[in-house]
XYZ file of C-alpha atoms in Angstrom:
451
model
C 0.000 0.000 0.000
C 1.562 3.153 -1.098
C 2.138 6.057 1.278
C -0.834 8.610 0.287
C -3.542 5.861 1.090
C -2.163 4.225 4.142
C -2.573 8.124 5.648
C -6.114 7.821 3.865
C -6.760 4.739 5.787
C -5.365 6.190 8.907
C -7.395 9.004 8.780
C -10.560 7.040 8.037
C -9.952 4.688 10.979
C -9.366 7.603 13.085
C -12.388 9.608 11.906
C -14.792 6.198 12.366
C -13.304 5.341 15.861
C -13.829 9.339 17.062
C -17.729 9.208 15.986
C -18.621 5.387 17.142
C -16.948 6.071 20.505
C -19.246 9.270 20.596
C -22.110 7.667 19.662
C -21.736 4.649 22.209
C -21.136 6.882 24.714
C -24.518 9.276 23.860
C -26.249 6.016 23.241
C -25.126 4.575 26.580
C -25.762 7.351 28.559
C -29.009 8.008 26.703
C -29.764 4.536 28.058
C -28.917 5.495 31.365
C -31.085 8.423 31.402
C -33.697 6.414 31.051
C -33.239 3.460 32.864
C -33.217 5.884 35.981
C -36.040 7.692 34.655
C -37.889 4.157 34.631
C -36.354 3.149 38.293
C -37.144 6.803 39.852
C -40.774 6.869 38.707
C -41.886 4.097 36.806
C -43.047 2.413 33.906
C -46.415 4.484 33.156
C -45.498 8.022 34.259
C -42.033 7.503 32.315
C -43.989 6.285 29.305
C -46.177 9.986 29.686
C -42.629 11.332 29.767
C -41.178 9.694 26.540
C -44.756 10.093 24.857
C -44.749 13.939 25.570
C -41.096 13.639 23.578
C -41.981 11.909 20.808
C -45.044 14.352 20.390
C -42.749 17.121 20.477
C -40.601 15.356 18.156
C -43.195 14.937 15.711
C -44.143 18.712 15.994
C -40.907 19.935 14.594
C -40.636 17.118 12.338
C -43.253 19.232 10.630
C -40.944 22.498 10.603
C -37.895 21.249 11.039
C -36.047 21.989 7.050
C -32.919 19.631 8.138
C -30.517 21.473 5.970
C -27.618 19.030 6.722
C -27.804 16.895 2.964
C -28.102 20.226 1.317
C -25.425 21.665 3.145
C -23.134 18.695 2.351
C -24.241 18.859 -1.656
C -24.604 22.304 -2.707
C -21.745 24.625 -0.034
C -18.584 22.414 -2.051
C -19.844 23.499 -5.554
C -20.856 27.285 -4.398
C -16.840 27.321 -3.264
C -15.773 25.943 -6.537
C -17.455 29.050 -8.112
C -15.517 31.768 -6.072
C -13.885 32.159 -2.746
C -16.105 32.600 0.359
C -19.574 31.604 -1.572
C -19.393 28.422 -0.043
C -19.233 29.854 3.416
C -21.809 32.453 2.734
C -24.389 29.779 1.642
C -23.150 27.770 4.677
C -24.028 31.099 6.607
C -27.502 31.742 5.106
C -28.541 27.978 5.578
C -27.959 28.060 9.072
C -29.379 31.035 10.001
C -32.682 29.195 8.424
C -32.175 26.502 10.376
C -31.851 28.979 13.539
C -35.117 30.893 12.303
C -37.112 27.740 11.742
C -36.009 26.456 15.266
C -37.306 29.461 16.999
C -40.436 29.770 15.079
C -41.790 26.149 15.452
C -41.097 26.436 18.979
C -42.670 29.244 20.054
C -45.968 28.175 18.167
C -45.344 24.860 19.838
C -45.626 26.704 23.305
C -48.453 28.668 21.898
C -50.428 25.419 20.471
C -49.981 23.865 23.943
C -51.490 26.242 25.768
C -54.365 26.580 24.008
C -54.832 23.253 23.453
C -54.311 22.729 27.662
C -57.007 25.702 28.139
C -59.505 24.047 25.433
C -59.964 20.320 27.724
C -57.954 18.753 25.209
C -54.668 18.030 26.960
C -54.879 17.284 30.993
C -52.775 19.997 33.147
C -49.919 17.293 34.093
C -49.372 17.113 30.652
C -49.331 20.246 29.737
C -46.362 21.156 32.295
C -44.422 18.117 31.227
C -45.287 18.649 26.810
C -43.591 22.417 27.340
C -40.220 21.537 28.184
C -40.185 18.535 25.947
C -41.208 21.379 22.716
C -38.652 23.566 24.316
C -35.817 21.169 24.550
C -36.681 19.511 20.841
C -36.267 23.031 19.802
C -33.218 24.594 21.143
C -31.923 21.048 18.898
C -32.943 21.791 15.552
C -29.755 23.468 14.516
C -27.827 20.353 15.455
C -27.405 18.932 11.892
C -26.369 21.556 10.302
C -23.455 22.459 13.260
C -22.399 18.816 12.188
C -22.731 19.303 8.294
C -20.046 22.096 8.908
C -17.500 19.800 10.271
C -18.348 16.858 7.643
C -17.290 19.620 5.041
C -14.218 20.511 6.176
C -13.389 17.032 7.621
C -13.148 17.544 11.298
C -15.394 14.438 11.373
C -12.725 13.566 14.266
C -13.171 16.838 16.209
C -16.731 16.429 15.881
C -16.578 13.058 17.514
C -14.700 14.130 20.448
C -16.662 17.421 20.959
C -20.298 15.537 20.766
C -18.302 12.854 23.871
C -17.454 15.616 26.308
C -21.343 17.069 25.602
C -23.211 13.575 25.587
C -21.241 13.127 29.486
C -21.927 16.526 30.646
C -25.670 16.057 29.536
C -25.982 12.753 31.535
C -24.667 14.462 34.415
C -27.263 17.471 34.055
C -30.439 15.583 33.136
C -29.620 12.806 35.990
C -29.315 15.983 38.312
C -32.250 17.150 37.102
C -34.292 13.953 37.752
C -33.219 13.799 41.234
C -34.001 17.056 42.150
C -37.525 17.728 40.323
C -38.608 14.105 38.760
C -39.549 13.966 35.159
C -39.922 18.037 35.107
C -36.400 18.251 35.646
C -35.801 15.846 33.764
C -37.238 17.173 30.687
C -35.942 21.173 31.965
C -32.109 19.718 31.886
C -33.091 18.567 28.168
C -33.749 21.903 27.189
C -30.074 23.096 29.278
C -28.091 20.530 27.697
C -29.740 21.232 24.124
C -29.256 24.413 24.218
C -25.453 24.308 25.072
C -24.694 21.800 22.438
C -26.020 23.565 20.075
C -24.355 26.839 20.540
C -20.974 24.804 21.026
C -21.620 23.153 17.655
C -22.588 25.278 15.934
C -19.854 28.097 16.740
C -17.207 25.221 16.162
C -18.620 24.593 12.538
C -18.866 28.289 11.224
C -15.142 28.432 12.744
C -14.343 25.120 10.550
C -16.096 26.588 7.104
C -14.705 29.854 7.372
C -11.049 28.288 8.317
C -11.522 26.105 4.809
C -13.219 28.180 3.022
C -12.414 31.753 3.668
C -14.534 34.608 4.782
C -17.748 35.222 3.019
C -18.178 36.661 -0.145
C -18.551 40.557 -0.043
C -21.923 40.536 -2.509
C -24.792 38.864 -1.610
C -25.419 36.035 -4.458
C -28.266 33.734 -5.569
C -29.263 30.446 -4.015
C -27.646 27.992 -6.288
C -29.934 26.685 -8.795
C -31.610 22.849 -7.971
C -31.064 24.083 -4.078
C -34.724 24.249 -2.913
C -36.063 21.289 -5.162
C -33.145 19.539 -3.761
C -33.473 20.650 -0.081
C -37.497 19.903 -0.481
C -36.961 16.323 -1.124
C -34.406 15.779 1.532
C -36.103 17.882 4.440
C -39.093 15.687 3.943
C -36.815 12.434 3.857
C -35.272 13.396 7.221
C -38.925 14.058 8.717
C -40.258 10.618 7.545
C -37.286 9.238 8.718
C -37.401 10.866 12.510
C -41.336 9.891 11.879
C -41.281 6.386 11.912
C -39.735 6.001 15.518
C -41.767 8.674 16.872
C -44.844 7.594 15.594
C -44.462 5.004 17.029
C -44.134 5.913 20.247
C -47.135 8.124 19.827
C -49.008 5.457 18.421
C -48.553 3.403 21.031
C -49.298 5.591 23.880
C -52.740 5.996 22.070
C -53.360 2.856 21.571
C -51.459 0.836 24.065
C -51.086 3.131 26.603
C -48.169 4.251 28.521
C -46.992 1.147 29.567
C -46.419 -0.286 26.310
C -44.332 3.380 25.508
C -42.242 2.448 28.099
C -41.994 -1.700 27.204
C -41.123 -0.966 23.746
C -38.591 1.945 24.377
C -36.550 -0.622 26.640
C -36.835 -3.485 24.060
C -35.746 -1.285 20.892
C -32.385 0.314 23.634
C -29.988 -2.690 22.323
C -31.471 -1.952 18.363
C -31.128 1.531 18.845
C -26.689 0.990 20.472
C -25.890 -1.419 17.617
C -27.500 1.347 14.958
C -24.831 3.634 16.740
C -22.162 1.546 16.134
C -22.549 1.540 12.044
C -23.984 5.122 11.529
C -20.421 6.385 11.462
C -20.021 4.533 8.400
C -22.781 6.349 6.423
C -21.398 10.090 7.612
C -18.194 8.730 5.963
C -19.416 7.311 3.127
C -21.383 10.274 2.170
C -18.620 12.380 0.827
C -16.803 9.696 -1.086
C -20.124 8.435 -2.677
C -20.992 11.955 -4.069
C -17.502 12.456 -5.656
C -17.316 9.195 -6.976
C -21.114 9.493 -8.506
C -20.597 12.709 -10.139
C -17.244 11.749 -11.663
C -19.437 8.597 -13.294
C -17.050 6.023 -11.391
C -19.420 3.453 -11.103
C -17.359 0.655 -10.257
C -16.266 2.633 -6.842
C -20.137 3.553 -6.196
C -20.964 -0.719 -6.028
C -17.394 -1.311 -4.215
C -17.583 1.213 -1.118
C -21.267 0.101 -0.865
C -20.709 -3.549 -1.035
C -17.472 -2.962 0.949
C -19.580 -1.704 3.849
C -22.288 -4.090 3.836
C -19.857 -7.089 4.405
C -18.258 -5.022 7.313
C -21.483 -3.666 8.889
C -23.115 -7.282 8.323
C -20.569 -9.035 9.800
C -20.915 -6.988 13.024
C -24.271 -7.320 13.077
C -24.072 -11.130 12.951
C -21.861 -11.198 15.514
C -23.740 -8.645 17.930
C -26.900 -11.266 17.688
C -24.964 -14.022 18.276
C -23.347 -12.309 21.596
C -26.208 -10.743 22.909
C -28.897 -13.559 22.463
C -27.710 -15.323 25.375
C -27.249 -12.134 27.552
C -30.236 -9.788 26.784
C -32.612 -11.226 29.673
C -29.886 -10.542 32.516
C -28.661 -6.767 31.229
C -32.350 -6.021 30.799
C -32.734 -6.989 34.334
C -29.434 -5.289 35.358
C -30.408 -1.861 33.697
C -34.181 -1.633 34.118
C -35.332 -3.628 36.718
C -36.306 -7.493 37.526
C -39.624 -7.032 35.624
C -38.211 -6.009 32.027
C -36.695 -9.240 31.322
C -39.781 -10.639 29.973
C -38.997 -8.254 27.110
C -35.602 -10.085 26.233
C -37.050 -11.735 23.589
C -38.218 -9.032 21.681
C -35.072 -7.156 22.104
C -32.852 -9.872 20.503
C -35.347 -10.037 17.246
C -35.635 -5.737 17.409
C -31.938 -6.488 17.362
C -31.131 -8.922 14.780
C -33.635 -6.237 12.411
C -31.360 -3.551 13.618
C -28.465 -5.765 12.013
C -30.298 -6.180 8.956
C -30.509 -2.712 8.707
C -27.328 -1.974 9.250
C -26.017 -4.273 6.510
C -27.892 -1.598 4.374
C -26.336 1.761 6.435
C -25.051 3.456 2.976
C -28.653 3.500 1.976
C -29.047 6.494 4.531
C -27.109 8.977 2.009
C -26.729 6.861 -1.744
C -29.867 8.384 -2.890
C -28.754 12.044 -1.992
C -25.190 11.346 -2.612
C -25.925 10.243 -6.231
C -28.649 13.818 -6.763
C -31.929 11.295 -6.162
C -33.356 12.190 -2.724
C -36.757 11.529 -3.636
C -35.454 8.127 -3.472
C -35.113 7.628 0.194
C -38.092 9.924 0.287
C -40.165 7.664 -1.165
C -39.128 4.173 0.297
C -39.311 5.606 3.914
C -42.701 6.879 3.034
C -43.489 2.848 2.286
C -41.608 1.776 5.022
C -43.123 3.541 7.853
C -46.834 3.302 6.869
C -46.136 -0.164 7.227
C -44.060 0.122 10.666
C -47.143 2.344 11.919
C -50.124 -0.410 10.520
C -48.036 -2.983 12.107
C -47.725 -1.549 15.429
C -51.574 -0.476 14.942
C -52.692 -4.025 14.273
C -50.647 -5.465 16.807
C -52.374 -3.479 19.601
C -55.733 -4.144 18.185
C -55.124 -8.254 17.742
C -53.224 -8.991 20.903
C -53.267 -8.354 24.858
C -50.892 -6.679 27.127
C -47.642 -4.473 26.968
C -45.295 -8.091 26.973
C -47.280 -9.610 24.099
C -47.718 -6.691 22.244
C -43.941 -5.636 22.354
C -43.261 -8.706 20.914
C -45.720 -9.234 18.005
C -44.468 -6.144 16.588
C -40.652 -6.635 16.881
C -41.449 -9.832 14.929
C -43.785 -7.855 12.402
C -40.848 -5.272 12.275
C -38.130 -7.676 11.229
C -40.271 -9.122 8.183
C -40.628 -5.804 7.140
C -37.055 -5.098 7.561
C -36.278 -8.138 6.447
C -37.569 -7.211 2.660
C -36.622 -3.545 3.278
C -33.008 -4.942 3.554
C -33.521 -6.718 -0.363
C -35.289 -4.393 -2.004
C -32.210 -1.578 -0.716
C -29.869 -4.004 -2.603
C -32.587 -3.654 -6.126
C -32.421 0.370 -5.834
C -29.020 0.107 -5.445
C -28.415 -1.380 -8.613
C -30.999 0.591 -9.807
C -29.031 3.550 -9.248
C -25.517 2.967 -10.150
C -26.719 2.143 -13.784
C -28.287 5.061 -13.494
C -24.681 7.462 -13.456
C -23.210 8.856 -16.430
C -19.756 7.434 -18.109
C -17.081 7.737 -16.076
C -15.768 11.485 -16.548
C -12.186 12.806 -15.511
C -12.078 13.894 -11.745
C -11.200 16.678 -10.161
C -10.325 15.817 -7.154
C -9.797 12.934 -4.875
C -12.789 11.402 -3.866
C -14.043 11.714 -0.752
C -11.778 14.954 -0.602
C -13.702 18.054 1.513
C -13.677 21.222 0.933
C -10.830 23.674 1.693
C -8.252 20.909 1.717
C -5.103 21.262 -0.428
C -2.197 18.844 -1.357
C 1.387 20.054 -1.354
């Protein structure tokens, strides 16, 4: 292996070890959170907790524009057209982001209110929905602080930033608990939001305007295909965030908090393993959109393949080592009763591995200039995820059996998700034009230069 890409593979090892061990770490202590939320007050006023989240989380999935593919796609090219355009559209798209944040959350406030003076949502509600809108809020900007760093490729400061934040925010939201129960709770949400978003964020405009330079003088047009293209994505993100909230939502409705609470501790070891392989998708992203608009089809199929034998084989493994173990950490982390829901974890697991084998199918589409790809499977995808969790509360009995009928229902569904992500992406690399000459290394960001 020559010199240039042993450094490459250095870098990338580096890079993917900086954002898993972040995102173990926020998943574990995310896990933690809750677990003590569960001990402190139990399983059905923590389920009117997490349900009052995943309401607010489906409120700003409705105004949130999530700017971050857009970002990624269009601030590179603005650059190549003159010095500082690309930070100046970097600039302008996350001042939207800012604007957007604010508005939807102070209608949220507004919306709860009103709908807590019409009768339509109880008083104890009401006091715990307001800092759940308010902490989903001060969040918004979050992806596009982390575009900025995936542009300039400080994926590795990123990753140790979002550590020292995700322990600090245990810390908080624990004290919070303690001190005021799940009010405090959800109050230290909106504290530890709020700083990680202004750290972020200040460390990505930093990062673009470091790479970049400072932005243009003269105020310039959005770059044509930007809103068509920032349309389709927005609304991919939303379904995306949709499917596990609606879910949650759907089954406090219909299953009641309990069954909130059962399903949010059997979809905790799904949720870590999706942690683990996300990294690879973030650093796919770059190298798939280089390699797609240079026509290099052959390197499109390769990384993509590449990653699905890697991500698969940890997934395999991950089912094969937490089978045996799922019923006593359940126990360990939650509490005696939980480990009837062991079962259910393991198969919520092995369709998290599934997934996973599929992880570059987060950012092909966009990657390759077809987001209304993604849009449109996750549209499929989740109907089904919500009629399966519907049917399963109307066809079976209590929070255990309930939990898991629909992990089984969940990993069919995966299960063909998983093959027909393999169709589209064949579908899609015949799709690119003839190879044409690069321009750059691929998977290079912007603002780098070679001696």
């Amino acid at each position: 292996m020559n010199p240039s890409r042993r450094r490459a593979w250095k870098r990338h090892l580096r890079t993917f070890g900086s954002l898993t061990v972040a995102g173990q770490v926020e998943a574990a202590l995310s896990l933690a959170t809750t677990a003590a939320l569960v001990r402190q007050v139990g399983g059905a006023e923590a389920g009117q907790v997490l349900f009052v989240q995943s309401l607010a989380t489906v409120w700003f999935l409705l105004w949130d524009p999530r700017l971050e593919d857009a970002q990624q796609r269009f601030v590179p090219a603005e650059q190549l057209r003159g010095a500082g355009r690309g930070t100046q559209l970097y600039h302008r798209l996350v001042r939207l982001d800012f604007a957007s944040g604010l508005l939807a959350t102070i209608v949220g406030v507004v919306v709860a209110f009103a709908a807590a003076g019409a009768g339509w949502l109880p008083a104890e509600l009401l006091w715990l929905l307001v800092p759940a809108v308010l902490g989903a809020g001060v969040a918004t900007p979050v992806g596009s602080a982390s575009a900025g760093y995936a542009l300039t490729g400080r994926l590795f400061r990123l990753g140790t930033v979002r550590l020292a934040l995700a322990v600090f925010g245990c810390l908080v939201t624990l004290t919070g608990l303690l001190v005021a129960g799940p009010v405090g709770y959800l109050a230290a949400t909106v504290v530890t939001g709020l700083l990680s978003t202004v750290v972020l964020t200040i460390g990505a405009v930093r990062q673009v305007r470091e790479a970049c330079g400072p932005p243009a003088a003269e105020p310039v047009a959005l770059p044509p295909g930007l809103v068509p293209f920032l349309v389709k994505t927005s609304a991919t993100g939303s379904v995306s965030a949709a499917s596990e909230s609606g879910v949650s939502v759907l089954a406090g409705v219909f299953g009641g908090p309990t069954l909130v609470t059962y399903l949010k501790v059997a979809t905790s070891m799904a949720r870590l393993f999706i942690t683990i392989v996300s990294p690879v998708a973030a650093q796919l992203y770059p190298r798939l959109a280089m390699a797609g608009a240079h026509g290099r089809r052959t390197a499109v199929m390769s990384d993509a393949l590449r990653s699905s034998a890697l991500t698969g084989a940890v997934g395999a493994l991950a089912v094969a080592v937490a089978a045996p173990l799922t019923g006593l950490l359940l126990g360990l982390v939650y509490g005696a009763e939980y480990r009837v829901l062991s079962t259910a974890a393991v198969v919520l697991l092995a369709g998290a591995a599934l997934r996973g084998t599929v992880i570059w199918g987060k950012v092909l589409p966009a990657a390759l200039g077809f987001p209304g790809v993604r849009l449109a499977f996750l549209t499929a995808e989740g109907v089904c995820q919500l009629a399966v969790l519907v049917a399963v509360t109307q066809f079976w009995a209590g929070p255990e059996r309930m939990a898991l009928a629909y992990a089984c229902g969940l990993l069919c569904l995966l299960a063909l998700s998983t093959a027909c992500w393999f169709l589209v992406l064949r579908v899609l690399v015949r799709s690119l034009p003839h190879t044409v000459p690069p321009t750059a290394a691929v998977g290079e960001p912007v603002g780098t230069t070679h001696a």
